[in-house]
Short mmCIF file of C-alpha atoms and ligand atoms in Angstrom, two decimals:
data_model
loop_
_atom_site.label_atom_id
_atom_site.label_comp_id
_atom_site.label_asym_id
_atom_site.label_seq_id
_atom_site.Cartn_x
_atom_site.Cartn_y
_atom_site.Cartn_z
CA MET T 1 -3.98 6.55 -27.90
CA LYS T 2 -7.33 5.04 -27.08
CA LYS T 3 -5.73 2.97 -24.35
CA LEU T 4 -4.14 6.05 -22.82
CA LEU T 5 -7.44 7.87 -22.79
CA ALA T 6 -9.21 4.95 -21.15
CA LEU T 7 -6.55 4.63 -18.49
CA THR T 8 -6.64 8.33 -17.74
CA VAL T 9 -10.36 8.17 -17.14
CA VAL T 10 -9.72 5.51 -14.52
CA LEU T 11 -7.04 7.63 -12.86
CA ILE T 12 -9.23 10.53 -12.02
CA GLY T 13 -11.70 10.32 -9.20
CA GLY T 14 -15.06 11.96 -9.09
CA GLY T 15 -13.60 15.39 -9.40
CA VAL T 16 -13.37 18.13 -11.92
CA CYS T 17 -10.64 16.81 -14.15
CA LEU T 18 -11.54 16.06 -17.68
CA PRO T 19 -9.98 13.02 -19.32
CA THR T 20 -6.71 13.94 -20.94
CA ALA T 21 -4.05 12.08 -22.85
CA ALA T 22 -1.44 13.89 -20.84
CA PHE T 23 1.04 11.20 -19.93
CA ALA T 24 3.64 12.47 -22.36
CA LYS T 25 3.49 15.88 -20.73
CA GLU T 26 4.96 14.72 -17.44
CA GLU T 27 7.98 16.69 -16.29
CA LYS T 28 8.00 18.84 -19.42
CA GLU T 29 5.03 20.92 -20.32
CA THR T 30 2.93 20.72 -17.22
CA PRO T 31 1.78 24.01 -15.69
CA MET T 32 3.70 25.79 -12.94
CA LEU T 33 2.18 25.25 -9.51
CA PRO T 34 0.83 28.58 -8.19
CA GLY T 35 3.35 30.30 -5.92
CA LEU T 36 5.93 27.52 -6.26
CA PRO T 37 9.05 27.13 -8.40
CA TRP T 38 7.88 23.69 -9.56
CA ARG T 39 5.74 22.34 -12.31
CA VAL T 40 3.05 19.71 -11.73
CA HIS T 41 4.93 16.36 -11.53
CA ASP T 42 8.28 18.19 -11.60
CA ALA T 43 11.15 15.68 -11.71
CA LYS T 44 13.48 18.31 -10.25
CA ARG T 45 11.46 18.73 -7.08
CA PRO T 46 13.48 17.61 -4.01
CA VAL T 47 13.03 13.97 -3.03
CA PRO T 48 11.65 13.61 0.51
CA ARG T 49 14.09 12.02 2.94
CA VAL T 50 13.54 8.40 3.90
CA VAL T 51 12.50 7.67 7.49
CA THR T 52 12.33 4.04 8.57
CA PRO T 53 9.04 3.78 10.43
CA GLY T 54 8.16 1.69 13.46
CA GLU T 55 7.03 -1.80 12.60
CA THR T 56 3.36 -1.90 13.43
CA PHE T 57 2.05 1.58 14.23
CA SER T 58 -1.77 1.41 14.35
CA HIS T 59 -1.86 -2.00 12.72
CA GLY T 60 -5.17 -3.64 13.52
CA ALA T 61 -6.28 -0.46 15.31
CA PRO T 62 -9.66 -1.37 16.81
CA PRO T 63 -12.38 1.08 15.77
CA PRO T 64 -13.57 3.45 18.51
CA ALA T 65 -17.17 2.99 19.56
CA ASP T 66 -18.47 5.81 17.38
CA ALA T 67 -16.55 4.79 14.25
CA ILE T 68 -18.27 3.66 11.08
CA VAL T 69 -16.56 0.48 9.96
CA LEU T 70 -16.28 0.52 6.17
CA PHE T 71 -14.37 -2.75 5.88
CA ASP T 72 -13.80 -5.35 8.57
CA GLY T 73 -12.25 -7.93 6.30
CA THR T 74 -15.38 -9.82 5.37
CA ASP T 75 -17.27 -8.10 2.56
CA LEU T 76 -17.69 -5.02 0.39
CA SER T 77 -21.26 -4.24 1.40
CA LYS T 78 -20.29 -0.67 2.39
CA TRP T 79 -18.79 -0.01 -1.06
CA ARG T 80 -19.98 0.46 -4.62
CA SER T 81 -18.42 0.95 -8.02
CA ASN T 82 -19.56 3.45 -10.62
CA LYS T 83 -21.61 0.71 -12.23
CA GLY T 84 -23.09 -1.07 -9.24
CA PRO T 85 -21.61 -3.36 -6.61
CA ALA T 86 -17.90 -3.17 -5.86
CA ARG T 87 -16.08 -6.06 -7.53
CA TRP T 88 -12.71 -6.14 -5.85
CA LYS T 89 -11.44 -9.41 -4.40
CA VAL T 90 -11.97 -10.13 -0.70
CA GLU T 91 -9.92 -12.84 0.97
CA ASN T 92 -7.96 -13.46 4.17
CA GLY T 93 -9.28 -10.30 5.80
CA TYR T 94 -8.28 -7.89 3.07
CA MET T 95 -9.69 -6.49 -0.16
CA GLU T 96 -7.57 -6.34 -3.29
CA VAL T 97 -7.85 -4.23 -6.42
CA VAL T 98 -9.04 -6.23 -9.41
CA LYS T 99 -7.61 -4.62 -12.50
CA ASP T 100 -10.17 -2.84 -14.68
CA SER T 101 -12.97 -3.37 -12.17
CA GLY T 102 -12.92 0.33 -11.42
CA ASN T 103 -12.53 2.59 -8.44
CA ILE T 104 -14.69 1.83 -5.43
CA PHE T 105 -16.61 4.36 -3.33
CA SER T 106 -17.96 4.25 0.19
CA ILE T 107 -21.73 4.25 0.00
CA GLU T 108 -21.90 6.58 2.97
CA GLU T 109 -20.52 10.06 2.41
CA PHE T 110 -18.55 12.23 4.78
CA ALA T 111 -17.39 15.79 5.41
CA ASP T 112 -14.76 16.42 8.13
CA CYS T 113 -13.53 13.03 9.27
CA GLN T 114 -10.85 10.82 10.78
CA LEU T 115 -9.97 7.83 8.61
CA HIS T 116 -7.94 4.76 9.46
CA LEU T 117 -6.92 2.16 6.92
CA GLU T 118 -4.10 -0.25 6.21
CA PHE T 119 -2.69 -1.10 2.80
CA ALA T 120 -0.03 -3.24 1.18
CA THR T 121 1.49 -2.79 -2.24
CA PRO T 122 2.25 -5.99 -4.18
CA ALA T 123 5.14 -8.11 -2.87
CA ARG T 124 6.09 -8.89 -6.43
CA VAL T 125 7.76 -5.92 -8.07
CA ASP T 126 7.45 -5.87 -11.82
CA ASP T 127 7.34 -2.23 -12.79
CA LYS T 128 8.69 1.13 -11.72
CA SER T 129 7.68 4.70 -10.95
CA GLN T 130 3.90 5.18 -11.19
CA GLY T 131 3.41 1.59 -12.38
CA ARG T 132 4.46 0.08 -9.07
CA GLY T 133 1.76 -0.47 -6.47
CA ASN T 134 -0.32 2.50 -7.53
CA SER T 135 -3.68 3.14 -5.91
CA GLY T 136 -5.00 6.02 -3.87
CA VAL T 137 -7.26 7.17 -1.09
CA PHE T 138 -9.56 9.94 -2.28
CA LEU T 139 -11.29 11.99 0.38
CA PHE T 140 -14.57 13.77 -0.33
CA GLY T 141 -14.62 11.95 -3.67
CA GLY T 142 -11.85 14.01 -5.18
CA PHE T 143 -8.79 14.70 -3.01
CA GLU T 144 -6.14 12.01 -3.34
CA VAL T 145 -3.58 10.87 -0.81
CA GLN T 146 -1.43 8.72 -3.03
CA VAL T 147 -0.80 5.03 -2.50
CA LEU T 148 2.32 3.80 -4.29
CA ASP T 149 5.21 1.45 -3.71
CA SER T 150 7.78 4.16 -2.94
CA TYR T 151 10.36 1.79 -1.45
CA GLN T 152 13.53 2.47 -3.45
CA ASN T 153 11.33 3.48 -6.37
CA TRP T 154 11.82 6.98 -7.68
CA THR T 155 8.91 8.81 -9.22
CA TYR T 156 8.14 12.49 -9.47
CA PRO T 157 7.93 13.60 -5.81
CA ASP T 158 4.38 14.95 -6.02
CA GLY T 159 3.33 11.46 -7.12
CA GLN T 160 5.09 9.29 -4.54
CA CYS T 161 3.38 7.46 -1.71
CA GLY T 162 1.78 9.95 0.66
CA ALA T 163 1.77 12.80 -1.85
CA LEU T 164 -1.26 14.99 -2.29
CA TYR T 165 -1.04 13.88 -5.88
CA GLY T 166 0.18 16.53 -8.28
CA GLN T 167 0.40 19.11 -5.51
CA TRP T 168 2.50 18.31 -2.44
CA PRO T 169 5.06 15.56 -1.87
CA PRO T 170 5.02 14.08 1.65
CA LEU T 171 7.26 15.82 4.20
CA VAL T 172 9.31 12.61 4.48
CA ASN T 173 9.13 9.09 3.06
CA PRO T 174 8.31 6.52 5.77
CA VAL T 175 7.15 3.69 3.50
CA LYS T 176 7.72 0.02 4.13
CA LYS T 177 8.85 -2.70 1.76
CA PRO T 178 6.63 -4.11 -1.00
CA GLY T 179 4.11 -6.56 0.42
CA GLU T 180 4.33 -5.26 4.00
CA TRP T 181 1.27 -3.80 5.68
CA GLN T 182 1.32 -0.05 6.22
CA SER T 183 -1.10 2.28 7.95
CA TYR T 184 -2.72 5.57 7.07
CA ASP T 185 -4.30 7.71 9.77
CA ILE T 186 -5.84 10.69 8.04
CA ILE T 187 -7.71 13.70 9.38
CA PHE T 188 -9.60 15.47 6.62
CA GLU T 189 -11.18 18.89 6.72
CA ALA T 190 -13.75 19.32 3.98
CA PRO T 191 -13.87 22.42 1.80
CA ARG T 192 -16.66 24.93 2.33
CA TRP T 193 -18.55 27.10 -0.11
CA ASP T 194 -20.87 29.99 0.65
CA ASP T 195 -24.50 30.11 -0.48
CA SER T 196 -23.49 31.70 -3.77
CA GLY T 197 -21.17 28.79 -4.52
CA LYS T 198 -17.94 30.66 -3.80
CA LEU T 199 -15.18 28.62 -2.16
CA ILE T 200 -14.54 30.03 1.30
CA LYS T 201 -12.37 27.30 2.83
CA ARG T 202 -10.06 24.89 1.09
CA ALA T 203 -9.87 21.22 1.94
CA ALA T 204 -6.99 20.37 4.26
CA VAL T 205 -5.49 17.18 5.52
CA THR T 206 -3.27 15.81 8.25
CA VAL T 207 -1.73 12.45 7.42
CA LEU T 208 0.26 9.91 9.41
CA LEU T 209 1.85 7.20 7.28
CA ASN T 210 3.13 4.36 9.43
CA GLY T 211 2.97 6.66 12.45
CA VAL T 212 5.00 9.44 10.82
CA VAL T 213 3.42 12.82 10.09
CA ILE T 214 3.74 13.48 6.37
CA HIS T 215 1.22 16.34 6.12
CA HIS T 216 0.06 18.68 8.85
CA ARG T 217 -3.15 20.50 8.01
CA LYS T 218 -1.95 20.92 4.44
CA GLU T 219 -4.40 22.57 2.08
CA PHE T 220 -5.30 21.01 -1.24
CA MET T 221 -4.94 23.36 -4.21
CA GLY T 222 -7.98 21.64 -5.68
CA GLU T 223 -9.33 18.23 -6.54
CA THR T 224 -6.77 15.77 -7.83
CA CYS T 225 -5.76 15.99 -11.46
CA HIS T 226 -3.06 14.38 -13.55
CA ALA T 227 -0.64 16.75 -15.30
CA GLU T 228 -2.97 19.69 -14.83
CA LEU T 229 -3.54 22.32 -12.20
CA ALA T 230 -5.94 21.15 -9.54
CA ARG T 231 -9.13 23.11 -9.11
CA TYR T 232 -12.22 22.94 -6.95
CA GLY T 233 -15.34 21.30 -8.30
CA LYS T 234 -18.99 21.62 -7.52
CA PRO T 235 -20.02 22.86 -4.09
CA ARG T 236 -21.21 19.98 -1.93
CA THR T 237 -21.41 19.14 1.74
CA ARG T 238 -20.21 15.55 1.67
CA GLY T 239 -18.39 13.08 -0.50
CA PRO T 240 -17.47 9.40 -0.55
CA ILE T 241 -14.15 7.89 0.30
CA MET T 242 -12.82 6.43 -2.92
CA LEU T 243 -10.14 3.79 -3.36
CA GLN T 244 -8.45 3.79 -6.74
CA ASP T 245 -8.11 1.00 -9.29
CA HIS T 246 -4.88 1.95 -11.02
CA GLY T 247 -4.39 -1.57 -12.35
CA ASN T 248 -2.12 -2.85 -9.59
CA PRO T 249 -3.29 -5.48 -7.03
CA VAL T 250 -2.96 -3.26 -3.96
CA ARG T 251 -4.58 -4.58 -0.76
CA PHE T 252 -6.55 -2.75 1.93
CA ARG T 253 -7.80 -3.82 5.34
CA ASN T 254 -9.29 -2.44 8.57
CA ILE T 255 -10.99 0.66 7.22
CA TRP T 256 -12.99 2.84 9.59
CA VAL T 257 -14.01 6.45 9.72
CA ARG T 258 -15.24 8.89 12.36
CA PRO T 259 -17.17 11.95 11.22
CA LEU T 260 -15.88 14.95 13.18
CA GLY T 261 -18.26 17.25 14.97
CA ASP T 262 -17.80 20.83 16.04
CA TYR T 263 -16.52 22.13 19.35
CA ASP T 264 -18.99 23.00 22.10
CA GLN T 265 -21.65 20.68 20.80
CA PRO T 266 -23.46 18.25 23.08
MG1 MG C 1 -2.90 6.89 -7.30
#
């Protein structure tokens, strides 16, 4: 039980979820999603159709002039862990999750933004479902776009690659094979709270996975949770981009972000 608790702590980002030994609850006793006929992690939810993507959409996409480069393949100086420097492996132009070294966070924090990154799940397949190539891209410190090896690997649809984890499966499944590089192009709209701390705008996201739209301005129900209903955390204006250590050696490369301004601004 202790091991489960420890792992669950790692799973959750910087959000509002409390640690929970909830693994056994999957597909059975999880709460109903508000307004939907599905439970959180519902195994009966329809499986998104597979779409074979183009080979190299946005691979090596050069950062625009106003982008903030978070990882150019050389070092983790723009990243930190919860306990200090980020300790993932860097080699051959990519970073790789080192098991039990913890999630890593961008030192700079962002609100509305455009994010580009590339990832590869391990070429060697030695597990299934959530144990296969699991990581995640958390926007604003708490809203996960799932990274998983979802190539011929069933898992609950709201947990497959591209899912807004525990909330929305991707519209379709355009993943590539284990070990192949894939691209995420993500446009994130941060949540807003009024001066009294009341949520007045939910976070929303548009996501292209390998050049295929898998979410179009989809609202998050809350910050990512496992086996619980998502909910919004503390009001804030910015948050880090977090990459998840879920124990699998997932690789990332070419990470850059552009904060988005408002219309009609100089
Ligand atoms: Mg994940």
